[in-house]
mmCIF file of C-alpha atoms in Angstrom:
data_model
loop_
_atom_site.group_PDB
_atom_site.id
_atom_site.type_symbol
_atom_site.label_atom_id
_atom_site.label_comp_id
_atom_site.label_asym_id
_atom_site.label_seq_id
_atom_site.Cartn_x
_atom_site.Cartn_y
_atom_site.Cartn_z
ATOM 1 C CA MET D 21 13.218 -35.459 -2.012
ATOM 2 C CA ASP D 22 16.290 -32.726 -3.811
ATOM 3 C CA LEU D 23 14.289 -29.668 -5.233
ATOM 4 C CA TYR D 24 16.708 -27.475 -7.945
ATOM 5 C CA SER D 25 14.933 -24.305 -9.777
ATOM 6 C CA GLU D 26 16.902 -21.932 -11.665
ATOM 7 C CA LEU D 27 15.215 -18.214 -12.203
ATOM 8 C CA ARG D 28 15.867 -16.159 -14.770
ATOM 9 C CA PHE D 29 15.478 -12.515 -15.455
ATOM 10 C CA ASP D 30 17.262 -10.068 -17.715
ATOM 11 C CA ALA D 31 17.900 -7.725 -15.795
ATOM 12 C CA ASP D 32 21.253 -6.534 -13.041
ATOM 13 C CA PRO D 33 21.345 -8.390 -9.547
ATOM 14 C CA VAL D 34 20.816 -4.933 -7.827
ATOM 15 C CA THR D 35 17.327 -4.662 -9.644
ATOM 16 C CA VAL D 36 16.429 -8.095 -9.183
ATOM 17 C CA PHE D 37 16.674 -8.497 -6.222
ATOM 18 C CA ALA D 38 14.596 -4.805 -5.650
ATOM 19 C CA MET D 39 12.339 -6.200 -7.151
ATOM 20 C CA LEU D 40 12.188 -10.178 -5.183
ATOM 21 C CA THR D 41 12.178 -8.028 -2.018
ATOM 22 C CA ASP D 42 8.994 -5.600 -2.818
ATOM 23 C CA GLU D 43 6.062 -6.237 -1.128
ATOM 24 C CA ALA D 44 3.786 -5.716 -4.264
ATOM 25 C CA TYR D 45 5.697 -8.217 -6.356
ATOM 26 C CA ILE D 46 5.500 -11.028 -3.568
ATOM 27 C CA ALA D 47 1.378 -10.555 -3.204
ATOM 28 C CA ARG D 48 1.347 -9.904 -7.081
ATOM 29 C CA LYS D 49 3.486 -13.885 -7.878
ATOM 30 C CA THR D 50 1.393 -14.852 -4.333
ATOM 31 C CA THR D 51 -1.986 -14.714 -6.051
ATOM 32 C CA ALA D 52 -0.424 -15.750 -9.805
ATOM 33 C CA ALA D 53 0.174 -19.157 -8.092
ATOM 34 C CA LYS D 54 -3.518 -19.295 -6.620
ATOM 35 C CA ALA D 55 -3.007 -18.081 -2.879
ATOM 36 C CA LEU D 56 -6.209 -17.870 -1.563
ATOM 37 C CA ARG D 57 -4.841 -15.520 1.095
ATOM 38 C CA HIS D 58 -1.338 -14.391 2.168
ATOM 39 C CA GLU D 59 0.048 -12.235 4.555
ATOM 40 C CA VAL D 60 3.646 -10.931 4.143
ATOM 41 C CA ASN D 61 6.505 -8.951 5.870
ATOM 42 C CA VAL D 62 9.845 -8.003 4.773
ATOM 43 C CA SER D 63 11.904 -6.107 7.087
ATOM 44 C CA ARG D 64 15.174 -5.201 6.379
ATOM 45 C CA ASP D 65 18.721 -4.819 9.064
ATOM 46 C CA GLY D 66 21.315 -3.126 6.661
ATOM 47 C CA ASP D 67 21.799 -5.059 3.934
ATOM 48 C CA ARG D 68 20.651 -8.400 5.100
ATOM 49 C CA VAL D 69 16.661 -8.935 3.802
ATOM 50 C CA THR D 70 14.011 -11.264 5.735
ATOM 51 C CA ILE D 71 10.833 -12.208 4.050
ATOM 52 C CA ASP D 72 8.734 -13.869 6.196
ATOM 53 C CA LEU D 73 5.301 -14.843 3.983
ATOM 54 C CA LYS D 74 2.353 -16.921 4.647
ATOM 55 C CA ARG D 75 0.043 -18.283 2.393
ATOM 56 C CA ILE D 76 -3.444 -20.170 2.825
ATOM 57 C CA MET D 77 -3.458 -22.236 -0.636
ATOM 58 C CA PRO D 78 -5.859 -23.932 -2.005
ATOM 59 C CA PRO D 79 -6.088 -27.722 -1.834
ATOM 60 C CA ASP D 80 -4.694 -28.915 -5.807
ATOM 61 C CA VAL D 81 -3.087 -32.096 -4.532
ATOM 62 C CA PRO D 82 -3.872 -35.522 -4.942
ATOM 63 C CA ASP D 83 -6.535 -37.204 -2.529
ATOM 64 C CA PHE D 84 -4.393 -38.795 -0.366
ATOM 65 C CA VAL D 85 -2.354 -35.964 0.023
ATOM 66 C CA ARG D 86 -5.537 -34.373 1.238
ATOM 67 C CA ARG D 87 -6.409 -36.025 3.979
ATOM 68 C CA PHE D 88 -3.250 -34.880 5.540
ATOM 69 C CA VAL D 89 -3.305 -31.350 4.824
ATOM 70 C CA GLY D 90 -7.561 -30.145 5.094
ATOM 71 C CA ASP D 91 -9.449 -27.934 3.186
ATOM 72 C CA THR D 92 -6.307 -25.894 2.569
ATOM 73 C CA ILE D 93 -3.279 -25.989 2.476
ATOM 74 C CA ASP D 94 -0.910 -23.240 5.578
ATOM 75 C CA ILE D 95 2.245 -22.296 4.615
ATOM 76 C CA LYS D 96 5.148 -20.752 6.426
ATOM 77 C CA GLN D 97 8.266 -19.741 4.645
ATOM 78 C CA ARG D 98 10.700 -17.404 5.310
ATOM 79 C CA ASP D 99 13.994 -16.296 3.257
ATOM 80 C CA ILE D 100 16.811 -14.718 4.209
ATOM 81 C CA TRP D 101 18.856 -12.865 2.106
ATOM 82 C CA GLU D 102 22.656 -12.149 3.500
ATOM 83 C CA ALA D 103 24.404 -8.756 2.183
ATOM 84 C CA ALA D 104 25.782 -8.662 -1.365
ATOM 85 C CA ALA D 105 29.126 -9.070 -2.899
ATOM 86 C CA ALA D 106 30.521 -6.052 -4.470
ATOM 87 C CA ASP D 107 29.122 -7.898 -8.117
ATOM 88 C CA GLY D 108 25.784 -7.505 -6.313
ATOM 89 C CA SER D 109 25.386 -11.084 -6.025
ATOM 90 C CA ARG D 110 23.413 -12.776 -2.329
ATOM 91 C CA ASN D 111 23.345 -15.628 -0.965
ATOM 92 C CA GLY D 112 20.624 -16.910 1.542
ATOM 93 C CA SER D 113 18.362 -19.579 2.618
ATOM 94 C CA ILE D 114 14.762 -20.995 2.346
ATOM 95 C CA ASP D 115 12.753 -22.178 5.145
ATOM 96 C CA LEU D 116 8.965 -23.617 4.496
ATOM 97 C CA ASP D 117 6.337 -25.169 6.284
ATOM 98 C CA MET D 118 3.468 -26.605 5.824
ATOM 99 C CA LEU D 119 1.349 -26.158 9.522
ATOM 100 C CA GLY D 120 -0.458 -28.883 10.833
ATOM 101 C CA ALA D 121 1.488 -31.642 7.744
ATOM 102 C CA PRO D 122 5.099 -32.823 8.897
ATOM 103 C CA VAL D 123 6.268 -31.463 5.853
ATOM 104 C CA THR D 124 8.982 -29.396 5.322
ATOM 105 C CA CYS D 125 11.297 -27.640 2.647
ATOM 106 C CA THR D 126 15.183 -25.876 3.707
ATOM 107 C CA GLY D 127 17.488 -24.956 1.578
ATOM 108 C CA THR D 128 19.737 -22.078 0.117
ATOM 109 C CA MET D 129 19.629 -19.481 -2.669
ATOM 110 C CA ARG D 130 21.851 -17.655 -4.593
ATOM 111 C CA LEU D 131 21.812 -14.267 -7.052
ATOM 112 C CA ALA D 132 24.555 -13.812 -9.592
ATOM 113 C CA ALA D 133 24.613 -12.216 -13.264
ATOM 114 C CA ASN D 134 24.885 -14.511 -15.729
ATOM 115 C CA GLY D 135 26.023 -12.495 -18.711
ATOM 116 C CA ILE D 136 23.409 -9.775 -18.821
ATOM 117 C CA ALA D 137 20.706 -11.491 -17.406
ATOM 118 C CA THR D 138 20.424 -12.741 -13.294
ATOM 119 C CA VAL D 139 19.941 -15.851 -12.244
ATOM 120 C CA VAL D 140 18.603 -17.371 -9.310
ATOM 121 C CA THR D 141 19.317 -20.594 -7.908
ATOM 122 C CA ILE D 142 17.290 -22.063 -5.542
ATOM 123 C CA LYS D 143 18.367 -25.977 -4.151
ATOM 124 C CA ALA D 144 16.555 -27.279 -1.344
ATOM 125 C CA THR D 145 15.122 -30.743 -0.032
ATOM 126 C CA VAL D 146 12.063 -31.445 0.266
ATOM 127 C CA LYS D 147 10.942 -33.633 3.434
ATOM 128 C CA ALA D 148 7.740 -35.337 4.621
ATOM 129 C CA SER D 149 7.814 -37.070 7.978
ATOM 130 C CA LEU D 150 4.936 -39.543 6.806
ATOM 131 C CA PRO D 151 5.681 -43.593 6.827
ATOM 132 C CA LEU D 152 4.740 -45.213 4.066
ATOM 133 C CA VAL D 153 3.334 -42.080 1.541
ATOM 134 C CA GLY D 154 6.130 -39.639 2.775
ATOM 135 C CA GLY D 155 7.846 -39.887 -0.442
ATOM 136 C CA LYS D 156 4.722 -39.892 -2.444
ATOM 137 C CA ILE D 157 4.211 -36.306 -0.512
ATOM 138 C CA GLU D 158 7.184 -35.236 -1.459
ATOM 139 C CA GLN D 159 6.897 -35.967 -5.049
ATOM 140 C CA ALA D 160 3.405 -33.603 -4.875
ATOM 141 C CA VAL D 161 5.500 -30.758 -3.067
ATOM 142 C CA HIS D 162 7.953 -30.801 -5.453
ATOM 143 C CA GLN D 163 6.133 -30.656 -8.039
ATOM 144 C CA GLY D 164 3.865 -27.706 -6.568
ATOM 145 C CA LEU D 165 7.102 -26.124 -5.752
ATOM 146 C CA THR D 166 8.370 -26.560 -9.117
ATOM 147 C CA GLU D 167 5.335 -25.328 -10.625
ATOM 148 C CA ALA D 168 5.744 -21.920 -8.085
ATOM 149 C CA ALA D 169 8.872 -21.513 -9.196
ATOM 150 C CA LYS D 170 7.735 -20.937 -13.141
ATOM 151 C CA ILE D 171 4.619 -18.765 -11.724
ATOM 152 C CA GLU D 172 7.420 -16.212 -9.838
ATOM 153 C CA GLU D 173 9.669 -16.240 -13.096
ATOM 154 C CA GLN D 174 7.002 -15.636 -15.637
ATOM 155 C CA VAL D 175 5.825 -12.728 -12.845
ATOM 156 C CA GLY D 176 9.158 -11.609 -12.667
ATOM 157 C CA ARG D 177 9.737 -11.162 -16.473
ATOM 158 C CA ASP D 178 6.627 -9.294 -16.308
ATOM 159 C CA TRP D 179 6.840 -6.997 -13.761
ATOM 160 C CA LEU D 180 10.866 -6.044 -15.069
ATOM 161 C CA ALA D 181 9.094 -5.316 -18.510
ATOM 162 C CA GLY D 182 6.436 -3.007 -16.680
ATOM 163 C CA ARG D 183 4.017 -5.300 -16.752
ATOM 164 C CA ARG D 184 2.659 -5.224 -12.576
#
């Protein structure tokens, strides 16, 4: 199932990128999305940045999904941002795995100026490799990731406005 999200922030690409790669911001958005626990590591190789995030989420999913995930949903995510272009724009990749369940999300990210704002565009594919119920699980995961993007955008707007 295809996933498409746009997050809009009222700041330049350099400022938005600094926020997106700040461990305190990542902790804030993860907590706002109701994570029970999380671990984050931001590593830099020159201007290339890798973010490894593991979060333990409550099983706030339909009952038919809960039997596949158990008491918590453990999500391992890796975002890789490539070096910035001269205008501050960046391309990246996102890989997400639900540990213990055959569910993945892989795709691309783009951060670029759009007028006086910066837009982060995420294009990905959610895949659940389970016969019969895979499509329903993909739909539930899609809904959860779409909601998480909305939360991330709001937390980012608050962060940039100084409400940290």
